[in-house]
Amino acid sequence: MRIANLPVSVVATRLLPTRWDLVVVPLLLVTFVLLGHGARQMAQPLTALDVTPLTLDPAALPGYALRTTLRMLAALVLSIIFTFTYGTLAAKSRRAGALLVPLLDILQSVPILGFLSFTVTFFLGLFPGNVLGAECAAIFAIFTSQAWNMGFSFYQSLRSVPRDLDEATRAFGLSAWQRFWRLEVPFSIPGLVWNTMMSMSGGWFFVVASEAISVGKTTIALPGIGSYVALAIAQHDLAAVGWAILAMLVVILIYDQLLFRPIVAWAEKFRFEQTASGEVAQSWFLTMLRRSDWVNWATAPFRRGFRRAIRKRNVFPRLPAVPQEVSLSTRTVDWIWYGALGLLAIYAAWHVYIFVFAELGWWDLLHGLGLGALTLIRVVILIAVATVIWVPVGVWIGQRPRLAEALQPVAQFLAAFPANLMFPVFVVVIVRYHLSPDIWLSPLMVLGTQWYILFNVIAGTTAFPGDLKEAAASMRLTGWPWWRNVMLPGIFPYYITGAITASGGSWNASIVAEVASWGDTHLTAHGLGAYIAQATDAGDYPRLVLGIAVMSFFVVALNRVLWRPLYAFAERRLRAN
Amino acid sequence: MSTPQSAVLLDVHGCCKTYGAPGREPLVVLEDAALTLTDGEIVGLLGRSGSGKSTLLRIISGLIAPTSGEVRFLGDPVLGPVPGMATVFQTFALFPWLTVFENVELGLVALEVPRPEVRKRVQSAIELIGLAGFESAYPKELSGGMRQRVGFARALVTYPKLLLMDEPFSALDVLTAETLRTDFLDLWVEGRMPIKAVLLVTHNIEEAVLMCDRILIFASNPGRIVQEFKVPLPHPRNRLDPTFRSIVDAIYTRMTTRTAGPAGERDGLFPGMGLGMVLPIMSTNLMAGLLETLAAAPYNGRADLPPLAAALQLEADELLPIGETLQLLRFVDLAEGDIVLTDAGRRFVDDGVDERKELFAHHLLSYVPLAAHIRRVLDGRPDHRALFSRFREVLEAHMGTEQAESTLRAVLAWARYAETFTCVAEEGMFELPASVPQDG
């Protein structure tokens, strides 16, 4: 974002490559070539999938990995567009916010995998006979696992823009468009970057489910790591599962180094603090990009264009103002708006009621609620177990800052680890020792989500004020009194944040985790997740809708009854500062 | 028109600002403010926090709309932020992700100035205000004084006719603030800035006398302009000049004189009457400290406020609320710029810890109607407990939600010190302290 004062080196050595250019330019070119290649493959006719069926040959994996990466990237771009529009609308318009914010809450709680069966049908219809339809469905599924928390993060940032900066932009007469790019977006970036990284981990979990799509009679396997894994599981091929894990690890590493690290390092300057802080995130790739003259030269037109665009007063045509005489009073408009929303909700509820209960009875609803209760018990017990294990471990790690830093990428990988990849181990052990699937399949639910508890406990311990630690030491507090009075209250707000994320994710994961298969062996646990998974496989839409509705109800109820009071308590009483 | 020296720049008349839902008694923040600004003046708005001076500045700048009344700038009504006025903020309001150059440039973004012109103007504003060499620095790399210089440059780059300053020096340390004031006055006197007039909001009496040609004194409850002082001294002014000192003294006296508002008799200097009195959060340590200082030599029970404030290194608006709280509790009397210890105040100083608490409790229940009310309710309950929110709702009938909350917190802190009643935070319940004999 330099404006004047070009560095001397740029002017003097314009045509000579620096050593940075020699590394960066080939890297970037290769990336563009690969992206183009992958994108072209996405628009083939559907029959092309049958001509070149999936293979478990490890040599095909890089190609699959590329396709998967592209899908995730596309979903990410969609998520960002969604974030900027939805978040802005929800924050700027009181009336829109009254609808959009609770809707976001529900969308965050709805089992994402449940969406799949509806969207696949829709997108296949949109591009008949072309792979693009299936691709869109997969991308949309990944999008739904990423977008909501990003949108909510942006909304919250917009609502907490510092008052003095807000007044400054208004006093200097900036238009809404100028404010958006100068104040609101920059202010929201640190939160947004963090949430995007979380979303990416969450996205991996669902890549596996979204690439190998089977809804009722339709079965499509898009080339990608996800369908590779599905095929490996179906064919009982342990080595292939190993290769898939390796490929995932590599892709996550590349994403981390080439995308997220640079973004985190770049986002440093948007951190809202007026004093320079000691720790600053670094990225070798960003440093290279910044020092490469060729990159600077090649991107200069885009940066100039962007700057010119955000300097514009308005890019959208101005809506004609409503003449004062005709405009209704605010209260009247409110009545009309909320009334219309209410009617729409009643109409929708009635429609769902008709659709579901045309085939199903009240007995099915009770059945669904019962299964929901079973899954609820699993979630609660598993979160409790994960807490008992990871809180002490997290505190131990958090007190060793160097270890904590080294473990960060590892933990990120573990959070992205899809439960499906552990199916072989669980199924083999359960069958061998005749264990009950109802109990022993459950750990799969927290496999990916327990790490959020660990992350947050580590973060909380690292942030724990040093003077309080020293005070506790000087009073010679040890053992249980130390945990009870010093450390547990200190990390509680962080723990709660982690536990909320873990609990929400576990509900979602139950759809994958309560039904496990390895080759021809299929194991099923009793629970709402299995109910939804089976309804999806059978193309049984009424049961699917019922299952999704019941699960959403459970998640929202759990949030309201348990998590919200605990979160409020933590924020009110236990935040240091 | 023909005499630019006396051309009217800004004309404010009948400006009121009230908050509150319809049906409830509205909270009057600013009542019937009127002022005229002509070319070549620096005018100060002086008063304590809550006296409406910042509200008036925001109304003039178009950031908020008055409930009634009108602002005219160069003859045209102000309905929103207009070009020709620029604001310098107390908190600097710099964008941490923009460099000094980009922060200053932001002032021109809305004006659609051609690019080369922008670069020239930004550069010259930066040089004028003494920031040359810092163009590519980020605000977090600068000291407070340099940050506020960026704030000045950003305002000046728009070539404003009227510069609005909202306590621009109050977030800076004493030395830095003085340097910045002097630099600003130099530029002003030498006519090197494009501005025609300045409106300065401040709570610092000496700052107002140092910088302004006219000073408008604000009083609280409701916020209003009560008097105008002229400062007929040439720049640069000398703080030790007898005329300077006498103006400072006169302003101090004015600010401690009680004036009945237009609504008639008041219970003191705090807004509202009886239960509805808005109370400031004031630590009992500060109160005891001031009483002890007053009782000791050299004051021996009576002090002139300006030297006392200087000795305690407090601004007028920090010292006055302490004095007024003590006056409410009948431990001191404030009059004519003096603060005088009462008999009760002297007894408080001479007492030991327990007697002090007892005396404080007695005065609290006698002179603070809200404390007496809460205590009565608690005494009347079999379990001696009552919900915090219950009292907040009672107060909200008289004042805004935030004020109700802080008034309750203020009373709670005093009652805790006096061991009159206490509050369990988790449950949001007021209750009698365990040591109080409960005769339920």
Short mmCIF file of C-alpha atoms in Angstrom, two decimals, chain B:
data_model
loop_
_atom_site.label_atom_id
_atom_site.label_comp_id
_atom_site.label_asym_id
_atom_site.label_seq_id
_atom_site.Cartn_x
_atom_site.Cartn_y
_atom_site.Cartn_z
CA MET B 1 -19.00 40.95 3.31
CA SER B 2 -16.96 44.06 2.89
CA THR B 3 -15.36 43.62 6.33
CA PRO B 4 -13.97 40.09 6.42
CA GLN B 5 -12.67 40.56 9.99
CA SER B 6 -16.15 40.49 11.40
CA ALA B 7 -17.82 38.12 8.93
CA VAL B 8 -20.06 35.64 10.69
CA LEU B 9 -18.75 32.11 10.13
CA LEU B 10 -20.99 30.08 12.34
CA ASP B 11 -24.33 30.84 13.88
CA VAL B 12 -25.94 28.50 16.42
CA HIS B 13 -29.24 29.29 18.02
CA GLY B 14 -31.71 27.48 20.23
CA CYS B 15 -29.87 24.15 20.06
CA CYS B 16 -31.28 21.50 22.41
CA LYS B 17 -30.43 17.84 22.69
CA THR B 18 -32.52 15.44 24.71
CA TYR B 19 -32.41 11.68 25.01
CA GLY B 20 -35.03 9.27 26.20
CA ALA B 21 -37.98 7.28 24.98
CA PRO B 22 -41.23 9.10 24.38
CA GLY B 23 -43.50 8.96 27.40
CA ARG B 24 -40.64 9.08 29.86
CA GLU B 25 -39.14 12.18 31.32
CA PRO B 26 -36.49 13.13 28.75
CA LEU B 27 -32.88 13.59 29.75
CA VAL B 28 -31.75 17.06 28.70
CA VAL B 29 -28.10 16.97 27.68
CA LEU B 30 -27.97 20.43 26.17
CA GLU B 31 -30.43 23.24 26.65
CA ASP B 32 -30.91 26.22 24.40
CA ALA B 33 -27.33 26.77 23.29
CA ALA B 34 -26.55 29.83 21.20
CA LEU B 35 -23.25 31.13 19.90
CA THR B 36 -21.81 33.09 17.01
CA LEU B 37 -18.33 32.72 15.61
CA THR B 38 -16.68 35.38 13.48
CA ASP B 39 -13.47 35.39 11.47
CA GLY B 40 -10.23 35.41 13.40
CA GLU B 41 -11.48 34.08 16.75
CA ILE B 42 -10.54 31.16 18.92
CA VAL B 43 -13.55 30.36 21.10
CA GLY B 44 -13.41 27.92 23.99
CA LEU B 45 -16.22 25.74 25.31
CA LEU B 46 -15.29 25.10 28.92
CA GLY B 47 -17.11 22.86 31.34
CA ARG B 48 -17.05 19.55 33.10
CA SER B 49 -17.82 16.18 31.60
CA GLY B 50 -21.56 15.90 31.19
CA SER B 51 -22.09 19.62 30.70
CA GLY B 52 -22.94 19.20 27.03
CA LYS B 53 -19.90 20.91 25.51
CA SER B 54 -18.85 17.90 23.46
CA THR B 55 -22.46 17.38 22.45
CA LEU B 56 -22.58 20.95 21.14
CA LEU B 57 -19.36 20.39 19.19
CA ARG B 58 -20.80 17.25 17.62
CA ILE B 59 -23.98 19.09 16.71
CA ILE B 60 -21.98 21.87 15.07
CA SER B 61 -19.85 19.37 13.14
CA GLY B 62 -23.00 17.66 11.89
CA LEU B 63 -22.17 14.31 13.50
CA ILE B 64 -25.38 14.36 15.52
CA ALA B 65 -28.58 16.23 14.87
CA PRO B 66 -30.00 18.60 17.51
CA THR B 67 -33.43 17.80 18.92
CA SER B 68 -34.36 21.37 18.19
CA GLY B 69 -32.60 24.53 17.09
CA GLU B 70 -30.40 25.29 14.12
CA VAL B 71 -26.75 25.50 13.12
CA ARG B 72 -25.77 27.70 10.20
CA PHE B 73 -22.32 27.55 8.69
CA LEU B 74 -21.50 30.35 6.20
CA GLY B 75 -25.21 31.02 6.07
CA ASP B 76 -26.28 27.49 5.14
CA PRO B 77 -27.97 25.12 7.60
CA VAL B 78 -25.77 22.21 8.75
CA LEU B 79 -27.60 18.90 8.23
CA GLY B 80 -24.58 16.58 8.25
CA PRO B 81 -20.80 16.85 8.03
CA VAL B 82 -19.99 19.66 5.56
CA PRO B 83 -16.78 20.61 3.77
CA GLY B 84 -15.19 23.68 5.31
CA MET B 85 -15.16 22.26 8.83
CA ALA B 86 -12.64 19.76 10.13
CA THR B 87 -12.34 18.06 13.49
CA VAL B 88 -9.36 17.16 15.67
CA PHE B 89 -10.26 14.34 18.06
CA GLN B 90 -9.33 13.79 21.69
CA THR B 91 -8.30 10.18 21.01
CA PHE B 92 -6.56 11.20 17.75
CA ALA B 93 -8.80 8.76 15.81
CA LEU B 94 -5.95 7.59 13.58
CA PHE B 95 -6.26 4.46 11.49
CA PRO B 96 -3.61 2.01 12.69
CA TRP B 97 -3.44 0.29 9.29
CA LEU B 98 -2.70 3.49 7.38
CA THR B 99 0.64 5.31 7.33
CA VAL B 100 0.98 8.94 8.36
CA PHE B 101 0.71 9.97 4.71
CA GLU B 102 -2.40 7.85 4.13
CA ASN B 103 -4.01 9.03 7.36
CA VAL B 104 -3.58 12.65 6.29
CA GLU B 105 -4.73 11.82 2.77
CA LEU B 106 -7.96 10.47 4.27
CA GLY B 107 -9.07 14.03 4.89
CA LEU B 108 -9.19 14.58 1.13
CA VAL B 109 -10.78 11.30 0.09
CA ALA B 110 -14.28 12.72 0.22
CA LEU B 111 -13.38 15.93 -1.61
CA GLU B 112 -12.43 14.31 -4.95
CA VAL B 113 -9.30 16.37 -5.37
CA PRO B 114 -7.13 15.40 -8.40
CA ARG B 115 -4.24 13.09 -7.51
CA PRO B 116 -1.23 15.36 -8.05
CA GLU B 117 -2.97 18.07 -6.05
CA VAL B 118 -3.65 15.54 -3.26
CA ARG B 119 0.02 14.62 -3.03
CA LYS B 120 1.05 18.27 -2.92
CA ARG B 121 -1.47 19.22 -0.24
CA VAL B 122 -0.75 16.22 1.97
CA GLN B 123 2.97 16.84 1.74
CA SER B 124 2.66 20.51 2.63
CA ALA B 125 0.27 19.81 5.55
CA ILE B 126 2.75 17.25 6.88
CA GLU B 127 5.59 19.72 6.61
CA LEU B 128 3.60 22.57 8.14
CA ILE B 129 2.74 20.57 11.23
CA GLY B 130 6.30 19.32 11.74
CA LEU B 131 5.93 15.72 10.61
CA ALA B 132 8.29 15.75 7.63
CA GLY B 133 10.25 12.50 7.52
CA PHE B 134 7.47 10.51 9.19
CA GLU B 135 5.33 10.02 6.06
CA SER B 136 5.75 6.26 5.88
CA ALA B 137 5.51 5.59 9.63
CA TYR B 138 2.49 3.84 11.12
CA PRO B 139 0.72 5.53 14.05
CA LYS B 140 1.80 2.84 16.48
CA GLU B 141 5.42 3.82 15.80
CA LEU B 142 4.77 7.40 16.92
CA SER B 143 4.60 9.05 20.34
CA GLY B 144 1.33 10.59 21.52
CA GLY B 145 2.38 14.10 20.54
CA MET B 146 3.36 13.06 17.03
CA ARG B 147 0.07 11.18 16.66
CA GLN B 148 -1.92 14.26 17.50
CA ARG B 149 0.16 16.20 14.96
CA VAL B 150 -1.11 13.71 12.38
CA GLY B 151 -4.61 14.49 13.61
CA PHE B 152 -3.95 18.21 13.05
CA ALA B 153 -2.43 17.64 9.61
CA ARG B 154 -5.41 15.52 8.57
CA ALA B 155 -7.76 18.34 9.57
CA LEU B 156 -5.68 21.11 7.96
CA VAL B 157 -5.23 19.30 4.65
CA THR B 158 -8.90 19.90 3.87
CA TYR B 159 -8.33 23.69 4.01
CA PRO B 160 -11.10 24.14 6.58
CA LYS B 161 -12.48 27.57 7.39
CA LEU B 162 -13.48 26.39 10.86
CA LEU B 163 -11.38 24.01 12.93
CA LEU B 164 -13.21 22.06 15.63
CA MET B 165 -11.03 20.69 18.41
CA ASP B 166 -12.45 18.20 20.92
CA GLU B 167 -10.10 18.27 23.92
CA PRO B 168 -7.16 17.77 21.58
CA PHE B 169 -4.47 17.97 24.26
CA SER B 170 -6.11 16.09 27.12
CA ALA B 171 -4.72 12.67 26.18
CA LEU B 172 -1.14 14.00 26.17
CA ASP B 173 1.31 14.46 29.00
CA VAL B 174 1.81 18.00 30.35
CA LEU B 175 5.03 18.83 28.48
CA THR B 176 3.93 17.45 25.13
CA ALA B 177 0.60 19.20 25.40
CA GLU B 178 2.30 22.53 26.09
CA THR B 179 4.65 22.15 23.10
CA LEU B 180 1.78 21.32 20.80
CA ARG B 181 -0.33 24.23 22.06
CA THR B 182 2.52 26.68 21.54
CA ASP B 183 3.29 25.34 18.06
CA PHE B 184 -0.36 25.60 17.14
CA LEU B 185 -0.64 29.16 18.46
CA ASP B 186 2.49 30.17 16.55
CA LEU B 187 1.00 28.90 13.29
CA TRP B 188 -2.26 30.64 14.12
CA VAL B 189 -0.72 34.01 14.98
CA GLU B 190 1.51 33.91 11.92
CA GLY B 191 -1.53 33.11 9.79
CA ARG B 192 0.13 30.09 8.18
CA MET B 193 -2.97 27.92 8.42
CA PRO B 194 -5.93 28.29 6.09
CA ILE B 195 -8.38 28.35 9.00
CA LYS B 196 -10.49 31.39 9.80
CA ALA B 197 -11.72 30.43 13.28
CA VAL B 198 -11.27 27.74 15.92
CA LEU B 199 -13.73 26.19 18.33
CA LEU B 200 -11.97 24.44 21.22
CA VAL B 201 -13.67 22.12 23.68
CA THR B 202 -11.73 21.75 26.92
CA HIS B 203 -12.07 21.08 30.62
CA ASN B 204 -8.73 22.71 31.39
CA ILE B 205 -9.22 26.27 32.61
CA GLU B 206 -5.63 27.42 32.04
CA GLU B 207 -5.62 25.94 28.54
CA ALA B 208 -8.77 27.87 27.71
CA VAL B 209 -7.33 31.15 29.01
CA LEU B 210 -4.03 30.50 27.23
CA MET B 211 -5.56 29.88 23.81
CA CYS B 212 -8.97 31.47 23.51
CA ASP B 213 -10.25 34.97 22.79
CA ARG B 214 -13.63 34.14 24.23
CA ILE B 215 -14.59 31.40 26.67
CA LEU B 216 -18.12 30.07 27.10
CA ILE B 217 -18.70 28.44 30.48
CA PHE B 218 -20.99 25.41 30.59
CA ALA B 219 -22.95 24.24 33.61
CA SER B 220 -24.50 20.82 34.12
CA ASN B 221 -28.08 19.69 34.71
CA PRO B 222 -29.10 20.46 32.20
CA GLY B 223 -26.01 21.22 30.11
CA ARG B 224 -26.15 24.88 29.11
CA ILE B 225 -24.02 27.96 28.52
CA VAL B 226 -24.07 30.15 31.63
CA GLN B 227 -21.51 32.85 31.04
CA GLU B 228 -19.01 34.26 28.59
CA PHE B 229 -15.51 35.44 29.52
CA LYS B 230 -13.38 37.57 27.20
CA VAL B 231 -9.61 37.22 27.24
CA PRO B 232 -8.23 40.54 25.97
CA LEU B 233 -4.58 39.44 26.11
CA PRO B 234 -2.28 39.33 23.05
CA HIS B 235 -0.43 36.14 22.07
CA PRO B 236 1.92 34.80 23.29
CA ARG B 237 0.36 34.90 26.73
CA ASN B 238 2.18 34.59 30.01
CA ARG B 239 0.60 32.29 32.58
CA LEU B 240 2.07 34.38 35.42
CA ASP B 241 0.63 37.65 34.14
CA PRO B 242 -1.74 39.04 36.84
CA THR B 243 -4.55 39.56 34.32
CA PHE B 244 -4.16 35.94 33.21
CA ARG B 245 -4.34 34.77 36.86
CA SER B 246 -7.36 36.89 37.63
CA ILE B 247 -9.28 35.49 34.66
CA VAL B 248 -8.42 31.94 35.79
CA ASP B 249 -9.64 32.77 39.32
CA ALA B 250 -12.83 34.33 38.05
CA ILE B 251 -13.61 31.23 35.98
CA TYR B 252 -12.93 28.94 38.96
CA THR B 253 -15.32 30.98 41.05
CA ARG B 254 -17.97 30.84 38.35
CA MET B 255 -17.65 27.09 38.03
CA THR B 256 -18.20 26.50 41.74
CA THR B 257 -21.14 28.86 42.06
CA ARG B 258 -24.48 27.16 42.24
CA THR B 259 -27.04 28.35 39.79
CA ALA B 260 -30.58 27.18 39.85
CA GLY B 261 -31.46 25.82 36.46
CA PRO B 262 -34.46 27.15 34.62
CA ALA B 263 -36.53 24.38 36.26
CA GLY B 264 -36.03 25.99 39.65
CA GLU B 265 -34.57 24.74 42.91
CA ARG B 266 -31.94 21.97 42.72
CA ASP B 267 -30.71 19.52 45.30
CA GLY B 268 -27.09 20.31 44.64
CA LEU B 269 -24.92 20.22 41.60
CA PHE B 270 -25.88 16.74 40.49
CA PRO B 271 -28.61 16.28 37.93
CA GLY B 272 -32.03 15.27 39.18
CA MET B 273 -33.63 15.43 42.60
CA GLY B 274 -34.23 12.96 45.41
CA LEU B 275 -34.16 9.36 44.22
CA GLY B 276 -33.54 10.52 40.69
CA MET B 277 -30.22 12.21 41.46
CA VAL B 278 -27.47 11.11 39.07
CA LEU B 279 -24.43 10.31 41.19
CA PRO B 280 -20.79 10.10 40.06
CA ILE B 281 -18.67 7.03 40.74
CA MET B 282 -16.27 8.42 43.33
CA SER B 283 -13.86 6.39 45.40
CA THR B 284 -14.10 6.79 49.17
CA ASN B 285 -10.29 6.82 49.29
CA LEU B 286 -10.23 9.97 47.17
CA MET B 287 -12.85 11.60 49.37
CA ALA B 288 -11.00 10.75 52.56
CA GLY B 289 -7.75 11.90 50.95
CA LEU B 290 -9.17 15.30 50.05
CA LEU B 291 -10.66 15.75 53.53
CA GLU B 292 -7.32 14.94 55.16
CA THR B 293 -5.43 17.31 52.85
CA LEU B 294 -7.91 20.08 53.59
CA ALA B 295 -7.68 19.59 57.33
CA ALA B 296 -3.88 19.65 57.36
CA ALA B 297 -1.56 22.63 56.96
CA PRO B 298 -1.29 24.85 54.97
CA TYR B 299 -5.04 24.76 54.29
CA ASN B 300 -6.31 24.19 57.85
CA GLY B 301 -9.85 23.63 56.72
CA ARG B 302 -10.17 26.15 53.91
CA ALA B 303 -8.58 26.24 50.46
CA ASP B 304 -8.74 28.28 47.30
CA LEU B 305 -9.53 25.85 44.48
CA PRO B 306 -6.99 26.82 41.76
CA PRO B 307 -3.88 26.45 43.99
CA LEU B 308 -5.38 23.32 45.58
CA ALA B 309 -5.90 21.76 42.15
CA ALA B 310 -2.36 22.69 41.15
CA ALA B 311 -0.91 21.26 44.38
CA LEU B 312 -2.81 17.98 43.93
CA GLN B 313 -2.01 17.91 40.18
CA LEU B 314 -5.69 17.59 39.36
CA GLU B 315 -7.64 19.28 36.58
CA ALA B 316 -10.59 21.40 37.62
CA ASP B 317 -13.02 18.81 36.37
CA GLU B 318 -11.30 16.10 38.39
CA LEU B 319 -11.23 18.07 41.62
CA LEU B 320 -14.73 19.56 41.42
CA PRO B 321 -16.71 16.28 41.42
CA ILE B 322 -14.83 15.12 44.54
CA GLY B 323 -15.68 18.37 46.26
CA GLU B 324 -19.28 18.18 45.14
CA THR B 325 -19.73 14.62 46.37
CA LEU B 326 -18.32 15.67 49.72
CA GLN B 327 -20.67 18.64 49.69
CA LEU B 328 -23.62 16.34 49.03
CA LEU B 329 -22.56 14.33 52.10
CA ARG B 330 -22.17 17.62 54.08
CA PHE B 331 -18.47 17.11 54.75
CA VAL B 332 -17.44 20.31 52.93
CA ASP B 333 -18.96 23.51 51.59
CA LEU B 334 -18.14 24.86 48.14
CA ALA B 335 -18.56 28.54 47.48
CA GLU B 336 -16.92 31.34 45.53
CA GLY B 337 -14.00 29.24 44.36
CA ASP B 338 -13.25 28.06 47.91
CA ILE B 339 -13.70 24.70 49.57
CA VAL B 340 -14.34 24.71 53.33
CA LEU B 341 -14.35 21.76 55.75
CA THR B 342 -17.57 21.40 57.81
CA ASP B 343 -17.64 20.27 61.45
CA ALA B 344 -18.66 16.81 60.34
CA GLY B 345 -15.77 16.81 57.87
CA ARG B 346 -13.33 17.69 60.63
CA ARG B 347 -14.77 14.96 62.87
CA PHE B 348 -14.32 12.47 60.03
CA VAL B 349 -10.63 13.38 59.73
CA ASP B 350 -10.03 13.05 63.47
CA ASP B 351 -11.86 9.71 63.80
CA GLY B 352 -10.48 6.19 63.70
CA VAL B 353 -11.43 3.66 61.01
CA ASP B 354 -14.62 2.33 62.62
CA GLU B 355 -15.93 5.72 63.73
CA ARG B 356 -15.28 7.09 60.23
CA LYS B 357 -17.38 4.33 58.73
CA GLU B 358 -20.16 4.99 61.21
CA LEU B 359 -20.16 8.71 60.51
CA PHE B 360 -20.05 8.10 56.76
CA ALA B 361 -22.95 5.65 57.03
CA HIS B 362 -24.97 8.18 58.98
CA HIS B 363 -24.39 10.90 56.40
CA LEU B 364 -24.97 8.52 53.51
CA LEU B 365 -28.39 7.49 54.82
CA SER B 366 -29.31 11.05 55.78
CA TYR B 367 -28.28 12.91 52.64
CA VAL B 368 -28.38 10.42 49.79
CA PRO B 369 -32.04 9.56 49.26
CA LEU B 370 -31.26 6.53 47.07
CA ALA B 371 -29.08 4.94 49.80
CA ALA B 372 -31.81 5.48 52.37
CA HIS B 373 -34.39 4.00 50.00
CA ILE B 374 -32.39 0.84 49.34
CA ARG B 375 -31.71 0.37 53.03
CA ARG B 376 -35.41 0.79 53.85
CA VAL B 377 -36.41 -1.81 51.26
CA LEU B 378 -33.80 -4.28 52.55
CA ASP B 379 -34.86 -3.74 56.16
CA GLY B 380 -38.44 -4.40 55.16
CA ARG B 381 -37.73 -7.76 53.52
CA PRO B 382 -37.77 -10.90 55.68
CA ASP B 383 -34.61 -12.21 54.00
CA HIS B 384 -33.03 -8.71 53.72
CA ARG B 385 -32.38 -9.18 50.01
CA ALA B 386 -33.56 -7.36 46.92
CA LEU B 387 -32.71 -7.52 43.23
CA PHE B 388 -30.21 -5.03 41.78
CA SER B 389 -32.31 -4.77 38.64
CA ARG B 390 -35.37 -3.76 40.69
CA PHE B 391 -33.68 -0.53 41.76
CA ARG B 392 -32.27 0.03 38.30
CA GLU B 393 -35.77 -0.01 36.92
CA VAL B 394 -36.86 2.52 39.53
CA LEU B 395 -33.98 4.80 38.51
CA GLU B 396 -34.63 4.37 34.80
CA ALA B 397 -37.85 6.26 35.29
CA HIS B 398 -35.66 9.30 36.06
CA MET B 399 -32.56 8.88 33.90
CA GLY B 400 -30.90 6.92 31.09
CA THR B 401 -30.00 3.24 31.40
CA GLU B 402 -26.27 3.87 31.62
CA GLN B 403 -26.69 6.59 34.22
CA ALA B 404 -29.00 4.39 36.27
CA GLU B 405 -26.40 1.64 36.26
CA SER B 406 -23.50 3.93 37.24
CA THR B 407 -25.54 5.76 39.88
CA LEU B 408 -26.40 2.43 41.50
CA ARG B 409 -22.75 1.36 41.34
CA ALA B 410 -21.70 4.66 42.95
CA VAL B 411 -24.12 4.22 45.84
CA LEU B 412 -23.14 0.58 46.20
CA ALA B 413 -19.45 1.46 46.52
CA TRP B 414 -20.18 4.03 49.25
CA ALA B 415 -22.55 1.66 51.05
CA ARG B 416 -19.93 -1.10 50.98
CA TYR B 417 -17.41 1.26 52.61
CA ALA B 418 -20.00 2.32 55.18
CA GLU B 419 -21.06 -1.33 55.67
CA THR B 420 -24.64 -0.26 55.17
CA PHE B 421 -25.50 -2.84 52.56
CA THR B 422 -23.70 -4.84 49.92
CA CYS B 423 -24.36 -6.73 46.72
CA VAL B 424 -23.66 -10.29 45.63
CA ALA B 425 -22.46 -9.91 42.07
CA GLU B 426 -23.35 -13.37 40.78
CA GLU B 427 -26.96 -13.13 41.88
CA GLY B 428 -27.36 -9.40 41.25
CA MET B 429 -28.85 -9.09 44.74
CA PHE B 430 -28.48 -6.31 47.25
CA GLU B 431 -28.31 -7.55 50.81
CA LEU B 432 -27.42 -6.39 54.29
CA PRO B 433 -23.82 -7.17 55.25
CA ALA B 434 -23.37 -10.25 57.44
CA SER B 435 -22.15 -8.20 60.40
CA VAL B 436 -25.25 -6.04 60.60
CA PRO B 437 -27.55 -7.28 63.36
CA GLN B 438 -30.62 -8.59 61.61
CA ASP B 439 -33.74 -8.18 63.65
CA GLY B 440 -36.04 -9.72 61.01
#
